[in-house]
Coordinates of C-alpha atoms in Angstrom, one line a residue:
X1 CA 78.5 99.9 83.0
X2 CA 79.6 96.6 81.3
X3 CA 75.9 94.9 83.5
X4 CA 73.6 97.4 83.0
X5 CA 74.6 98.2 79.2
X6 CA 77.1 96.0 77.5
X7 CA 76.6 97.5 73.9
X8 CA 77.8 101.0 75.6
X9 CA 81.0 99.3 77.2
X10 CA 81.8 97.8 74.0
X11 CA 81.7 100.6 71.7
X12 CA 83.2 102.5 74.8
X13 CA 86.4 100.2 75.2
X14 CA 86.9 99.3 70.9
X15 CA 87.2 103.2 71.2
X16 CA 89.8 103.5 73.8
X17 CA 91.7 101.0 72.3
X18 CA 91.0 102.5 68.3
X19 CA 92.5 106.4 70.5
X20 CA 95.9 104.5 72.4
X21 CA 98.0 104.7 68.8
X22 CA 97.5 109.0 69.4
X23 CA 98.8 109.4 72.9
X24 CA 102.7 110.3 71.8
X25 CA 104.1 109.1 75.4
X26 CA 105.3 105.9 75.2
X27 CA 104.9 104.6 79.3
X28 CA 101.1 106.3 79.0
X29 CA 100.8 104.5 75.5
X30 CA 101.1 101.4 77.0
X31 CA 99.7 102.2 80.8
X32 CA 96.5 102.6 78.7
X33 CA 96.6 99.3 76.6
X34 CA 97.3 97.8 80.2
X35 CA 93.8 99.4 81.6
X36 CA 92.8 98.6 78.6
X37 CA 93.5 94.5 79.1
X38 CA 92.9 94.3 82.6
X39 CA 89.0 95.6 81.8
X40 CA 88.6 92.4 78.7
X41 CA 89.0 90.4 81.4
X42 CA 86.6 91.4 83.3
X43 CA 84.9 90.9 80.5
X44 CA 86.0 87.5 79.7
X45 CA 87.9 88.2 75.8
X46 CA 90.7 86.0 76.8
X47 CA 91.5 86.0 73.2
X48 CA 91.7 90.0 73.0
X49 CA 93.2 90.0 76.7
X50 CA 96.1 88.0 74.9
X51 CA 96.7 89.8 72.3
X52 CA 96.4 92.8 73.5
X53 CA 99.5 91.7 76.4
X54 CA 101.3 90.8 72.8
X55 CA 100.9 94.4 71.3
X56 CA 102.1 96.1 75.6
X57 CA 105.1 94.0 75.5
X58 CA 106.1 94.5 71.5
X59 CA 105.5 99.0 72.1
X60 CA 107.9 98.7 76.2
X61 CA 110.5 97.9 74.1
X62 CA 110.3 101.6 73.1
X63 CA 110.4 102.9 76.1
X64 CA 113.2 103.9 78.1
X65 CA 114.1 101.2 81.2
X66 CA 113.5 102.7 84.3
X67 CA 111.4 101.6 87.8
X68 CA 107.8 102.2 85.2
X69 CA 108.8 99.9 82.7
X70 CA 109.6 96.9 84.9
X71 CA 106.3 98.1 87.1
X72 CA 104.2 96.6 84.0
X73 CA 106.6 94.3 82.8
X74 CA 105.7 92.9 85.8
X75 CA 102.4 93.5 85.5
X76 CA 101.6 92.1 82.1
X77 CA 103.7 88.6 83.1
X78 CA 101.4 88.0 86.3
X79 CA 98.5 89.1 84.2
X80 CA 98.5 86.3 80.9
X81 CA 100.0 84.0 84.2
X82 CA 96.5 84.4 85.7
X83 CA 94.6 83.6 81.6
X84 CA 97.4 81.2 80.6
X85 CA 101.1 80.1 82.7
X86 CA 102.3 78.8 79.2
X87 CA 101.1 82.3 77.9
X88 CA 103.1 83.7 80.5
X89 CA 106.3 81.7 79.0
X90 CA 105.3 82.6 75.2
X91 CA 106.2 86.5 76.6
X92 CA 109.4 86.8 78.8
X93 CA 111.5 86.2 75.9
X94 CA 110.1 89.1 75.1
X95 CA 111.4 91.6 77.4
X96 CA 115.3 92.7 75.7
X97 CA 116.9 93.5 79.4
X98 CA 118.0 89.9 80.0
X99 CA 117.9 90.7 83.5
X100 CA 114.4 91.4 83.4
X101 CA 113.7 88.0 80.9
X102 CA 116.2 86.7 84.0
X103 CA 113.3 88.2 86.4
X104 CA 109.9 87.3 85.1
X105 CA 110.9 83.6 83.9
X106 CA 112.6 83.1 87.6
X107 CA 109.1 84.6 88.9
X108 CA 107.1 82.6 86.5
X109 CA 108.9 78.8 87.7
X110 CA 107.7 80.0 91.8
X111 CA 104.5 80.2 90.8
X112 CA 104.5 77.3 89.3
X113 CA 106.2 75.5 92.3
X114 CA 103.9 77.4 94.7
X115 CA 100.7 76.0 92.4
X116 CA 101.8 72.6 92.5
X117 CA 105.0 72.2 95.6
X118 CA 105.1 68.4 94.2
X119 CA 107.5 70.5 90.7
X120 CA 110.2 70.6 92.9
X121 CA 111.3 67.0 91.4
X122 CA 111.7 68.1 87.9
X123 CA 114.1 70.5 89.0
X124 CA 117.3 68.6 90.5
X125 CA 119.2 69.1 87.0
X126 CA 119.0 73.7 88.3
X127 CA 121.7 76.0 89.0
X128 CA 121.5 75.4 92.6
X129 CA 121.4 78.5 93.1
X130 CA 118.5 79.2 90.6
X131 CA 116.7 76.8 91.9
X132 CA 116.7 77.8 95.8
X133 CA 116.3 81.0 94.9
X134 CA 113.2 80.0 93.0
X135 CA 112.0 77.7 95.8
X136 CA 112.1 81.5 99.0
X137 CA 110.3 83.3 95.5
X138 CA 107.2 80.2 96.1
X139 CA 107.9 80.1 100.1
X140 CA 106.9 84.1 100.0
X141 CA 104.2 83.3 97.9
X142 CA 102.0 80.5 99.2
X143 CA 103.3 82.8 102.8
X144 CA 101.4 85.8 101.4
X145 CA 98.1 83.1 100.7
X146 CA 98.0 81.9 103.9
X147 CA 98.3 84.5 105.6
X148 CA 95.6 86.1 103.5
X149 CA 92.8 83.0 103.9
X150 CA 93.0 82.1 100.6
X151 CA 95.2 79.8 100.8
X152 CA 96.2 76.1 100.9
X153 CA 97.8 74.1 103.5
X154 CA 100.3 71.8 101.8
X155 CA 101.0 68.4 102.6
X156 CA 104.0 68.2 105.3
X157 CA 106.1 66.5 102.7
X158 CA 106.2 69.0 100.2
X159 CA 107.0 70.8 102.8
X160 CA 110.1 69.1 104.5
X161 CA 110.6 69.0 100.0
X162 CA 111.3 72.6 99.9
X163 CA 113.5 73.1 103.6
X164 CA 115.7 69.9 102.1
X165 CA 116.0 72.6 98.5
X166 CA 118.2 75.7 101.1
X167 CA 119.5 74.0 103.5
X168 CA 122.5 75.3 102.7
X169 CA 121.7 78.8 100.9
X170 CA 121.4 81.9 101.6
X171 CA 120.3 82.8 105.6
X172 CA 117.6 85.2 103.5
X173 CA 116.2 82.5 101.5
X174 CA 116.0 79.9 104.9
X175 CA 114.1 82.3 106.4
X176 CA 111.4 83.2 103.4
X177 CA 111.2 79.3 103.2
X178 CA 111.2 78.5 107.2
X179 CA 108.4 81.4 108.1
X180 CA 106.5 79.1 105.2
X181 CA 106.7 76.1 106.8
X182 CA 105.9 77.2 109.9
X183 CA 103.0 78.9 109.2
X184 CA 102.1 75.9 107.4
X185 CA 102.3 74.1 109.8
X186 CA 100.6 76.7 112.7
X187 CA 97.9 76.0 110.4
X188 CA 98.3 72.5 109.5
X189 CA 97.7 70.5 112.8
X190 CA 95.9 72.5 115.9
X191 CA 98.3 69.2 118.3
X192 CA 100.5 71.2 121.0
X193 CA 103.3 67.9 120.9
X194 CA 103.9 69.8 117.2
X195 CA 103.8 73.0 117.6
X196 CA 105.8 72.9 120.8
X197 CA 108.5 70.5 119.1
X198 CA 108.8 73.1 116.2
X199 CA 109.0 76.1 118.7
X200 CA 111.9 74.5 120.6
X201 CA 114.0 73.1 118.0
X202 CA 114.2 76.5 115.9
X203 CA 114.6 78.1 120.0
X204 CA 117.7 75.7 118.9
X205 CA 118.8 76.7 115.7
X206 CA 118.8 80.9 117.3
X207 CA 120.6 79.6 120.3
X208 CA 123.8 77.9 117.9
X209 CA 123.0 80.6 115.8
X210 CA 124.0 83.4 118.2
X211 CA 126.9 81.5 120.0
X212 CA 128.3 80.5 116.5
X213 CA 128.2 84.2 116.0
X214 CA 129.1 85.3 119.3
X215 CA 132.6 83.3 118.9
X216 CA 132.8 84.1 115.5
X217 CA 133.4 87.5 116.5
X218 CA 136.1 86.9 119.5
X219 CA 132.9 88.6 121.8
X220 CA 132.7 86.9 125.1
X221 CA 129.5 89.0 126.3
X222 CA 125.9 87.5 127.0
X223 CA 123.4 86.1 124.0
X224 CA 121.5 88.6 123.8
X225 CA 117.2 88.1 124.9
X226 CA 115.8 86.9 121.7
X227 CA 113.2 88.5 122.8
X228 CA 114.7 91.0 121.2
X229 CA 114.7 90.0 117.6
X230 CA 111.8 90.1 116.8
X231 CA 111.0 93.1 113.8
X232 CA 108.2 95.8 115.0
X233 CA 105.1 95.1 112.1
X234 CA 106.2 99.1 111.4
X235 CA 109.2 98.2 109.6
X236 CA 109.4 96.2 106.1
X237 CA 112.2 95.2 105.1
X238 CA 113.5 94.5 101.1
X239 CA 116.0 92.8 99.9
X240 CA 119.1 94.2 97.6
X241 CA 117.0 93.3 93.9
X242 CA 113.6 93.8 95.2
X243 CA 113.5 96.8 93.8
X244 CA 109.9 96.9 92.0
X245 CA 109.1 95.4 95.2
X246 CA 110.4 98.4 97.1
X247 CA 109.0 100.9 95.0
X248 CA 106.1 99.8 95.0
X249 CA 105.5 99.8 98.1
X250 CA 106.4 103.3 99.1
X251 CA 103.4 104.1 95.8
X252 CA 101.5 102.0 97.2
X253 CA 102.2 104.1 100.7
X254 CA 102.0 107.6 99.0
X255 CA 98.4 107.0 97.7
X256 CA 96.5 105.1 100.5
X257 CA 98.2 107.6 102.9
X258 CA 98.9 110.8 100.9
X259 CA 95.9 113.3 102.2
X260 CA 96.0 117.3 102.4
X261 CA 99.2 117.4 100.6
X262 CA 103.0 115.9 100.7
X263 CA 106.0 116.2 102.1
X264 CA 109.4 115.0 100.3
X265 CA 111.7 115.7 101.7
X266 CA 115.4 113.6 100.5
X267 CA 118.9 114.3 100.0
X268 CA 119.5 112.6 96.4
X269 CA 115.5 113.5 95.4
X270 CA 116.8 114.5 91.6
X271 CA 114.7 114.5 88.3
X272 CA 114.9 111.2 87.1
X273 CA 112.4 110.9 90.3
X274 CA 110.2 112.2 89.0
X275 CA 107.7 110.2 87.9
X276 CA 107.2 109.5 91.7
X277 CA 104.2 112.2 91.2
X278 CA 102.0 109.8 89.2
X279 CA 100.8 108.8 92.7
X280 CA 99.8 111.6 93.6
X281 CA 96.3 112.6 93.0
X282 CA 95.8 116.2 91.3
X283 CA 94.3 118.9 95.0
X284 CA 97.4 117.2 96.7
X285 CA 100.0 119.1 96.4
X286 CA 103.7 118.5 96.9
X287 CA 106.9 120.2 98.4
X288 CA 109.5 118.7 97.1
X289 CA 112.9 119.1 98.8
X290 CA 116.8 118.2 97.7
X291 CA 119.8 119.2 97.8
X292 CA 122.2 120.6 95.2
X293 CA 124.0 117.3 95.1
X294 CA 121.8 115.4 93.9
X295 CA 121.3 117.1 90.6
X296 CA 124.4 116.2 88.6
X297 CA 126.3 118.6 86.8
X298 CA 124.1 121.5 88.1
X299 CA 126.4 124.2 90.0
X300 CA 124.0 125.1 93.2
X301 CA 122.4 128.3 91.8
X302 CA 122.4 127.3 88.2
X303 CA 118.0 128.4 87.1
X304 CA 118.5 125.7 83.6
X305 CA 117.8 123.5 86.3
X306 CA 113.6 123.7 86.6
X307 CA 114.6 122.6 83.0
X308 CA 115.2 119.9 83.4
X309 CA 112.8 118.6 85.7
X310 CA 109.7 120.0 83.1
X311 CA 111.2 117.4 80.7
X312 CA 111.6 114.5 82.5
X313 CA 107.6 115.6 83.6
X314 CA 106.6 115.8 79.9
X315 CA 109.1 112.3 79.4
X316 CA 107.2 110.8 82.1
X317 CA 103.4 111.6 81.6
X318 CA 101.9 113.6 78.9
X319 CA 98.5 115.0 82.4
X320 CA 99.0 117.7 84.4
X321 CA 101.8 117.5 87.7
X322 CA 100.1 117.9 90.9
X323 CA 101.1 121.6 92.2
X324 CA 104.7 121.5 93.1
X325 CA 106.9 123.1 94.6
X326 CA 110.7 122.1 94.7
X327 CA 113.3 123.9 97.3
X328 CA 117.5 123.2 96.4
X329 CA 120.0 123.7 99.0
X330 CA 122.8 123.3 99.4
X331 CA 126.7 125.1 100.1
X332 CA 129.4 125.7 97.4
X333 CA 131.0 122.8 98.7
X334 CA 128.5 120.5 98.5
X335 CA 127.0 120.4 101.9
X336 CA 123.7 120.2 103.2
X337 CA 122.2 120.1 106.4
X338 CA 120.1 117.6 105.0
X339 CA 120.3 113.9 105.5
X340 CA 117.2 111.3 106.3
X341 CA 114.4 110.8 104.6
X342 CA 110.8 111.3 105.2
X343 CA 107.7 110.8 103.1
X344 CA 104.9 113.2 105.6
X345 CA 101.1 113.8 104.9
X346 CA 98.7 114.8 107.3
X347 CA 99.5 112.7 110.7
X348 CA 101.2 110.1 108.4
X349 CA 104.2 109.6 107.6
X350 CA 107.5 106.6 106.7
X351 CA 111.6 106.9 106.6
X352 CA 113.2 105.6 103.7
X353 CA 116.3 103.5 104.6
X354 CA 117.8 104.9 101.9
X355 CA 117.4 107.6 99.5
X356 CA 114.4 106.7 96.6
X357 CA 116.4 106.8 93.6
X358 CA 118.1 103.6 94.8
X359 CA 115.5 102.7 97.3
X360 CA 115.0 99.0 96.7
X361 CA 118.9 98.0 94.6
X362 CA 120.1 97.4 98.0
X363 CA 119.0 95.7 101.9
X364 CA 116.1 98.5 102.0
X365 CA 113.4 99.4 104.8
X366 CA 110.6 101.3 105.3
X367 CA 109.1 102.1 108.9
X368 CA 106.1 103.5 109.5
X369 CA 106.0 107.2 111.9
X370 CA 104.4 107.6 114.6
X371 CA 101.9 110.4 114.2
X372 CA 104.0 113.0 117.2
X373 CA 106.9 111.3 115.0
X374 CA 106.1 113.0 111.8
X375 CA 105.0 116.1 113.6
X376 CA 108.0 115.9 115.1
X377 CA 110.0 115.9 112.0
X378 CA 107.6 118.8 109.9
X379 CA 108.6 120.5 112.7
X380 CA 112.3 119.9 113.4
X381 CA 113.1 119.3 109.8
X382 CA 110.4 119.8 106.8
X383 CA 109.3 123.1 107.9
X384 CA 112.8 126.0 108.6
X385 CA 113.2 124.5 104.7
X386 CA 109.4 125.4 103.6
X387 CA 109.1 128.8 105.2
X388 CA 112.3 130.3 106.5
X389 CA 116.0 129.0 105.0
X390 CA 118.2 128.4 107.2
X391 CA 120.7 131.5 105.9
X392 CA 124.3 129.1 107.4
X393 CA 126.0 126.5 107.7
X394 CA 128.6 125.3 107.6
X395 CA 130.7 128.9 107.9
X396 CA 129.3 129.1 104.2
X397 CA 126.0 130.7 102.7
X398 CA 123.0 128.6 101.5
X399 CA 122.6 127.9 98.2
X400 CA 118.7 128.2 98.1
X401 CA 116.1 128.3 95.3
X402 CA 113.0 127.5 95.0
X403 CA 110.7 126.4 91.8
X404 CA 107.0 125.1 90.7
X405 CA 107.5 121.8 88.6

């Protein structure tokens, strides 16, 4: 619309900016502010965008801490950095959660080093653990741009500095930097001697690690074949503390995959996780299966739990939720047949290593399931609770309560 009728587009944008203070829910309000800022950025109104981002950061102080606030904060800082890295640095002190403020500050430092690897030379006085973390984040960013074809291959000297910086770092940090260095080398040279030398060095290092591990474990077993160490592409790994990345990957899968219906099978799903419904289109029905154990302070069968879920949604959004049916199961002693965590839709599904509420707080993974596995999981685990719930479990009556959000 901006190209075809700039005046009308500007009028609509001004009206949206004028009306946003009337939005009662603070999370929804900052979300609208961010949308307006993104639109202004496309129109080239960078000064107005900076003012809106400043207002958004100030408004975020009144929002309860949670995954949504973390994600919006991250989006604000990223947009500010795309406009002006120095401006982004002025926003991080406005974050009143010290952990989030530190994470965002380190993220900005990582972007600066990723953009100019030479900047690592000026970090000699920095805490070594913090510096190694920043280098690993820079490596992840550079690796992503190299894989997507949007990045620039770095000089081998730059990669050597990064590798020296993490020589005594924890394994996950070394892995990220080494992976980036390998990809950078592969894209930067076609000489067989260089690639063969790098491959041999990696394999020798792996053999050494496996040999040391075998000795430390007191095992004389034959070293496992290295070919079996590669993770399949269907597995996504997230390190402890990377909750925002883990949750965003989960949300992205839901946004792009949910078709005809969405079924969440999670024994620890509770009202605090209800904001996941904001990722689901209104026309897609949602079925949630959880346990009474996850509903803290509610005894099995207590219908007051319904209002807790509805109140949680009202605090999350002032929009109508998608059609949602919630099923809670469990015995008085706290047992239930639910164990694993699945999110499934038509012919697609994922398995989560931990429940949605704690996803990414510790090492976590998403496993993308094949269509035949999804069908079997639906038939054997999910559908029985939606059609004909269990009556007895471990010699106890199973208390089942079904309600609409």
